[in-house]
Coordinates of C-alpha atoms in Angstrom, one line a residue:
Chain D
X1 CA -3.1 -45.2 -78.1
X2 CA 0.1 -43.6 -79.3
X3 CA -1.3 -43.4 -82.8
X4 CA -4.4 -41.8 -81.4
X5 CA -2.4 -39.2 -79.6
X6 CA -0.3 -38.4 -82.7
X7 CA -3.5 -38.0 -84.8
X8 CA -5.0 -35.6 -82.1
X9 CA -1.8 -33.5 -82.2
X10 CA -1.9 -33.4 -86.0
X11 CA -5.6 -32.4 -85.9
X12 CA -4.9 -29.4 -83.5
X13 CA -2.1 -28.3 -85.8
X14 CA -4.4 -28.4 -88.9
X15 CA -7.2 -26.6 -87.1
X16 CA -4.8 -23.8 -86.1
X17 CA -3.5 -23.5 -89.7
X18 CA -7.1 -23.5 -91.1
X19 CA -8.0 -20.6 -88.6
X20 CA -5.0 -18.6 -89.8
X21 CA -5.8 -19.2 -93.5
X22 CA -9.4 -18.3 -93.0
X23 CA -8.5 -15.0 -91.3
X24 CA -6.2 -14.2 -94.2
X25 CA -8.9 -15.1 -96.7
X26 CA -11.4 -12.8 -94.9
X27 CA -8.9 -9.9 -95.0
X28 CA -8.5 -10.5 -98.8
X29 CA -12.3 -10.5 -99.2
X30 CA -12.5 -7.1 -97.4
X31 CA -9.7 -5.8 -99.6
X32 CA -11.5 -7.0 -102.7
X33 CA -14.8 -5.4 -101.6
X34 CA -13.1 -2.1 -100.5
X35 CA -11.1 -1.8 -103.8
X36 CA -14.2 -2.5 -106.0
X37 CA -16.3 0.0 -103.9
X38 CA -13.6 2.7 -104.2
X39 CA -13.4 2.2 -108.0
X40 CA -17.2 2.4 -108.2
X41 CA -17.4 5.5 -106.1
X42 CA -14.7 7.3 -108.1
X43 CA -16.3 6.4 -111.4
X44 CA -19.7 7.7 -110.2
X45 CA -18.0 10.9 -108.8
X46 CA -16.1 11.6 -112.1
X47 CA -19.2 10.9 -114.2
X48 CA -21.3 13.4 -112.1
X49 CA -18.6 16.1 -112.1
X50 CA -17.8 15.4 -115.8
X51 CA -14.1 15.6 -115.1
X52 CA -11.4 13.7 -113.2
X53 CA -10.3 15.4 -109.9
X54 CA -7.3 17.8 -110.1
X55 CA -4.1 15.6 -110.1
X56 CA -2.7 17.3 -107.0
X57 CA -5.8 16.5 -104.9
X58 CA -5.8 12.7 -105.1
X59 CA -3.5 10.0 -103.7
X60 CA -3.0 7.0 -105.8
X61 CA -3.0 3.5 -104.2
X62 CA -0.7 1.9 -102.9
X63 CA 0.1 4.5 -100.2
X64 CA 0.7 4.7 -96.5
X65 CA -0.3 7.5 -94.1
X66 CA 1.9 8.7 -91.2
X67 CA -0.2 10.7 -88.7
X68 CA 1.1 12.6 -85.8
X69 CA 0.0 15.4 -83.5
X70 CA -0.2 18.9 -85.1
X71 CA 2.6 20.1 -82.7
X72 CA 5.1 17.5 -83.7
X73 CA 8.3 18.8 -85.3
X74 CA 9.2 16.6 -88.3
X75 CA 12.7 16.7 -89.9
X76 CA 12.9 15.1 -93.3
X77 CA 16.0 14.2 -95.3
X78 CA 15.6 13.1 -99.0
X79 CA 18.1 11.4 -101.3
X80 CA 18.6 13.2 -104.6
X81 CA 16.9 10.4 -106.6
X82 CA 13.9 10.5 -104.1
X83 CA 14.3 6.8 -103.5
X84 CA 15.2 7.2 -99.9
X85 CA 13.6 9.3 -97.1
X86 CA 14.6 9.7 -93.5
X87 CA 12.0 11.3 -91.1
X88 CA 12.8 12.3 -87.6
X89 CA 9.8 13.1 -85.3
X90 CA 10.1 14.6 -81.8
X91 CA 6.8 12.9 -80.9
X92 CA 5.0 9.6 -81.4
X93 CA 3.4 8.9 -84.7
X94 CA 1.2 6.2 -86.3
X95 CA 1.5 4.4 -89.6
X96 CA -1.6 3.2 -91.5
X97 CA -1.8 1.4 -94.8
X98 CA -4.3 2.2 -97.6
X99 CA -6.6 -0.7 -96.7
X100 CA -7.0 0.7 -93.2
X101 CA -7.9 4.1 -94.7
X102 CA -10.5 2.5 -97.0
X103 CA -12.0 0.7 -94.0
X104 CA -12.2 4.0 -92.2
X105 CA -13.9 5.5 -95.2
X106 CA -16.5 2.8 -95.1
X107 CA -15.4 1.2 -98.4
X108 CA -15.6 -2.3 -96.8
X109 CA -19.3 -1.6 -95.8
X110 CA -18.7 -2.0 -92.1
X111 CA -18.0 -5.7 -92.5
X112 CA -14.8 -5.5 -90.5
X113 CA -16.6 -3.9 -87.5
X114 CA -19.7 -6.0 -87.5
X115 CA -21.8 -2.9 -88.6
X116 CA -22.8 -4.1 -92.0
X117 CA -26.5 -3.3 -92.8
X118 CA -28.7 -5.7 -94.7
X119 CA -28.6 -3.5 -97.7
X120 CA -24.8 -3.2 -97.6
X121 CA -24.6 -7.0 -97.2
X122 CA -26.4 -7.3 -100.5
X123 CA -23.9 -4.9 -102.1
X124 CA -21.0 -6.7 -100.6
X125 CA -22.2 -10.1 -102.0
X126 CA -22.5 -8.5 -105.4
X127 CA -18.8 -7.6 -105.4
X128 CA -17.4 -11.1 -104.8
X129 CA -18.0 -14.5 -106.5
X130 CA -20.8 -16.7 -105.3
X131 CA -18.4 -19.3 -103.9
X132 CA -17.2 -16.7 -101.3
X133 CA -20.7 -15.5 -100.2
X134 CA -20.8 -17.8 -97.1
X135 CA -17.6 -16.1 -95.9
X136 CA -19.1 -12.7 -96.3
X137 CA -22.2 -13.7 -94.5
X138 CA -20.2 -15.1 -91.6
X139 CA -18.0 -12.0 -91.4
X140 CA -21.2 -9.8 -91.4
X141 CA -22.7 -11.9 -88.6
X142 CA -19.4 -11.9 -86.7
X143 CA -19.6 -15.7 -86.6
X144 CA -16.5 -16.2 -88.8
X145 CA -14.1 -17.1 -86.1
Chain M
X1 CA 7.4 -7.7 -87.1
X2 CA 10.8 -8.8 -88.4
X3 CA 13.6 -7.0 -86.5
X4 CA 16.7 -6.0 -88.5
X5 CA 20.1 -6.3 -86.7
X6 CA 19.9 -2.7 -85.3
X7 CA 16.5 -3.7 -83.7
X8 CA 14.3 -1.8 -86.2
X9 CA 10.9 -2.9 -87.3
X10 CA 10.4 -3.3 -91.1
X11 CA 7.4 -3.3 -93.3
X12 CA 7.1 -3.7 -97.1
X13 CA 4.4 -1.5 -98.9
X14 CA 1.9 -3.9 -100.6
X15 CA 4.0 -6.7 -99.3
X16 CA 3.6 -7.1 -95.6
X17 CA 0.4 -7.9 -93.7
X18 CA -1.3 -4.9 -91.9
X19 CA -0.5 -6.6 -88.6
X20 CA 3.1 -5.6 -88.9
X21 CA 2.0 -1.9 -88.9
X22 CA -0.1 -2.6 -85.8
X23 CA 3.1 -4.0 -84.1
X24 CA 5.0 -0.9 -85.2
X25 CA 2.3 1.5 -83.9
X26 CA 2.2 -0.4 -80.6
X27 CA 6.0 -0.2 -80.3
X28 CA 6.0 3.5 -81.0
X29 CA 3.2 4.1 -78.5
X30 CA 5.1 2.3 -75.8
X31 CA 8.1 4.5 -76.6
X32 CA 10.1 1.5 -77.8
X33 CA 9.8 -0.3 -74.4
Chain T
X1 CA -11.8 -51.3 -79.4
X2 CA -12.6 -47.8 -78.1
X3 CA -9.1 -46.4 -79.0
X4 CA -9.3 -48.1 -82.4
X5 CA -12.6 -46.4 -83.0
X6 CA -11.1 -43.1 -81.9
X7 CA -8.3 -43.6 -84.4
X8 CA -10.8 -44.1 -87.2
X9 CA -12.8 -41.0 -86.2
X10 CA -9.6 -38.8 -86.1
X11 CA -8.4 -40.2 -89.4
X12 CA -11.8 -39.2 -91.0
X13 CA -11.7 -35.8 -89.4
X14 CA -8.1 -35.2 -90.7
X15 CA -9.3 -36.0 -94.2
X16 CA -12.1 -33.5 -93.9
X17 CA -9.8 -30.8 -92.5
X18 CA -7.4 -31.5 -95.4
X19 CA -10.2 -30.8 -97.9
X20 CA -11.1 -27.6 -96.0
X21 CA -7.5 -26.4 -96.1
X22 CA -7.3 -27.1 -99.8
X23 CA -10.4 -25.1 -100.5
X24 CA -9.1 -22.1 -98.4
X25 CA -5.8 -22.2 -100.3
X26 CA -7.6 -22.1 -103.7
X27 CA -10.0 -19.4 -102.6
X28 CA -7.0 -17.3 -101.3
X29 CA -5.0 -17.8 -104.5
X30 CA -8.1 -16.8 -106.6
X31 CA -8.6 -13.6 -104.6
X32 CA -5.0 -12.6 -104.6
X33 CA -5.0 -13.0 -108.4
X34 CA -8.2 -11.0 -108.7
X35 CA -6.8 -8.1 -106.6
X36 CA -3.6 -8.2 -108.5
X37 CA -5.6 -8.1 -111.8
X38 CA -7.4 -5.0 -110.5
X39 CA -4.1 -3.3 -109.6
X40 CA -2.6 -4.1 -113.0
X41 CA -5.7 -3.2 -115.0
X42 CA -5.1 0.3 -116.5
X43 CA -8.8 1.2 -116.4
X44 CA -9.6 0.0 -112.9
X45 CA -6.3 1.2 -111.4
X46 CA -7.0 4.7 -112.7
X47 CA -9.9 4.9 -110.3
X48 CA -7.9 3.5 -107.3
X49 CA -7.3 6.8 -105.5
X50 CA -8.5 8.7 -102.5
X51 CA -8.9 12.4 -102.1
X52 CA -7.1 14.6 -99.5
X53 CA -10.6 15.1 -98.1
X54 CA -11.0 11.3 -97.6
X55 CA -7.8 11.2 -95.7
X56 CA -8.6 14.2 -93.5
X57 CA -12.0 12.8 -92.7
X58 CA -10.4 9.5 -91.6
X59 CA -8.2 11.3 -89.0
X60 CA -9.1 14.1 -86.5
X61 CA -6.8 17.0 -86.0
X62 CA -3.5 15.5 -87.0
X63 CA -0.6 16.3 -89.2
X64 CA -0.8 13.8 -92.0
X65 CA 2.0 12.6 -94.3
X66 CA 0.8 10.6 -97.4
X67 CA 3.5 8.4 -98.8
X68 CA 2.9 7.2 -102.3
X69 CA 5.6 4.5 -103.0
X70 CA 6.0 1.6 -105.4
X71 CA 5.1 -1.9 -104.1
X72 CA 8.0 -3.4 -102.3
X73 CA 9.2 -0.1 -100.8
X74 CA 10.8 -0.9 -97.5
X75 CA 9.8 1.0 -94.4
X76 CA 12.1 0.8 -91.4
X77 CA 11.2 2.0 -87.9
X78 CA 14.1 1.8 -85.4
X79 CA 13.2 1.4 -81.7
X80 CA 13.1 5.0 -80.4
X81 CA 16.3 6.3 -78.8
X82 CA 16.4 8.5 -75.8
X83 CA 18.5 11.7 -76.1
X84 CA 20.8 13.2 -73.3
X85 CA 18.0 15.3 -72.0
X86 CA 15.6 12.3 -71.9
X87 CA 13.7 13.3 -75.0
X88 CA 12.7 10.5 -77.3
X89 CA 13.6 10.5 -81.0
X90 CA 11.3 8.7 -83.4
X91 CA 12.5 7.8 -86.8
X92 CA 11.1 6.3 -90.1
X93 CA 13.3 5.3 -93.0
X94 CA 11.8 4.7 -96.5
X95 CA 13.8 3.0 -99.2
X96 CA 12.6 2.2 -102.7
X97 CA 14.6 0.2 -105.2
X98 CA 12.3 0.6 -108.2
X99 CA 11.0 4.2 -108.5
X100 CA 11.0 7.5 -106.6
X101 CA 8.8 8.0 -103.6
X102 CA 6.3 10.8 -103.3
X103 CA 5.5 12.4 -99.9
X104 CA 2.7 14.9 -99.4
X105 CA 2.0 16.9 -96.3
X106 CA -1.7 17.0 -95.8
X107 CA -2.1 19.3 -92.9
X108 CA -5.3 20.0 -91.1
X109 CA -6.7 23.5 -91.3

């Protein structure tokens, strides 16, 4: 009975670890799809406009975005080598990473919000190896966890 | 998020999970409560 | 007999879970490698950018600071302090040890 109890505890621990690893894997799948979609979109856009966008108008990955209300006063101190910045805000702000922005741009085809259409699911599956297809289908159906 | 000694939240670009930013945003929204 | 049978069932389940976990580990490692390869590939990484318009469309009516920084740049956000007059001060500290950091103000019209 003691061994049975120990095995049951070990099983719950393993199930919890598997759930965490599956969540991390799904996040990586969304990243892979978003990155590939972004590269595809920019290639098509540059091909149709026959020129890369002006360098000052694009933001290269990796980046983060700090957003705050338009009335916020921002005070910024910069070290001479530009390797250290200190921002002071007189209001709240939010910080978002590039993956969050790509999701907001629809680059992960609505998979993260359960709004992936059948056509987009076909596109999503084409961007990842076959061995990961079942994960994408589960994410799209919202059955993953 | 990992708290440094002076109770600051830290995040590494391309190194920390997005969840740490979620924690930071929540802390800021709550005014650091 | 019942407990012994339960032990056998649990042992078999643990073996199956171990296989599941190994597969997840290998899938994760493959994906991390694939994403790293995309970031390191000079051709693909040239197209890994967003436009100011993309950023503005993702947020409504805010002031936006875009921070382009090398991987590993440390961002530190102290718990907000309250000034004498009760106003809160919110701070962000960015520190890079490998290359300069670029910050762009993308303000809404």
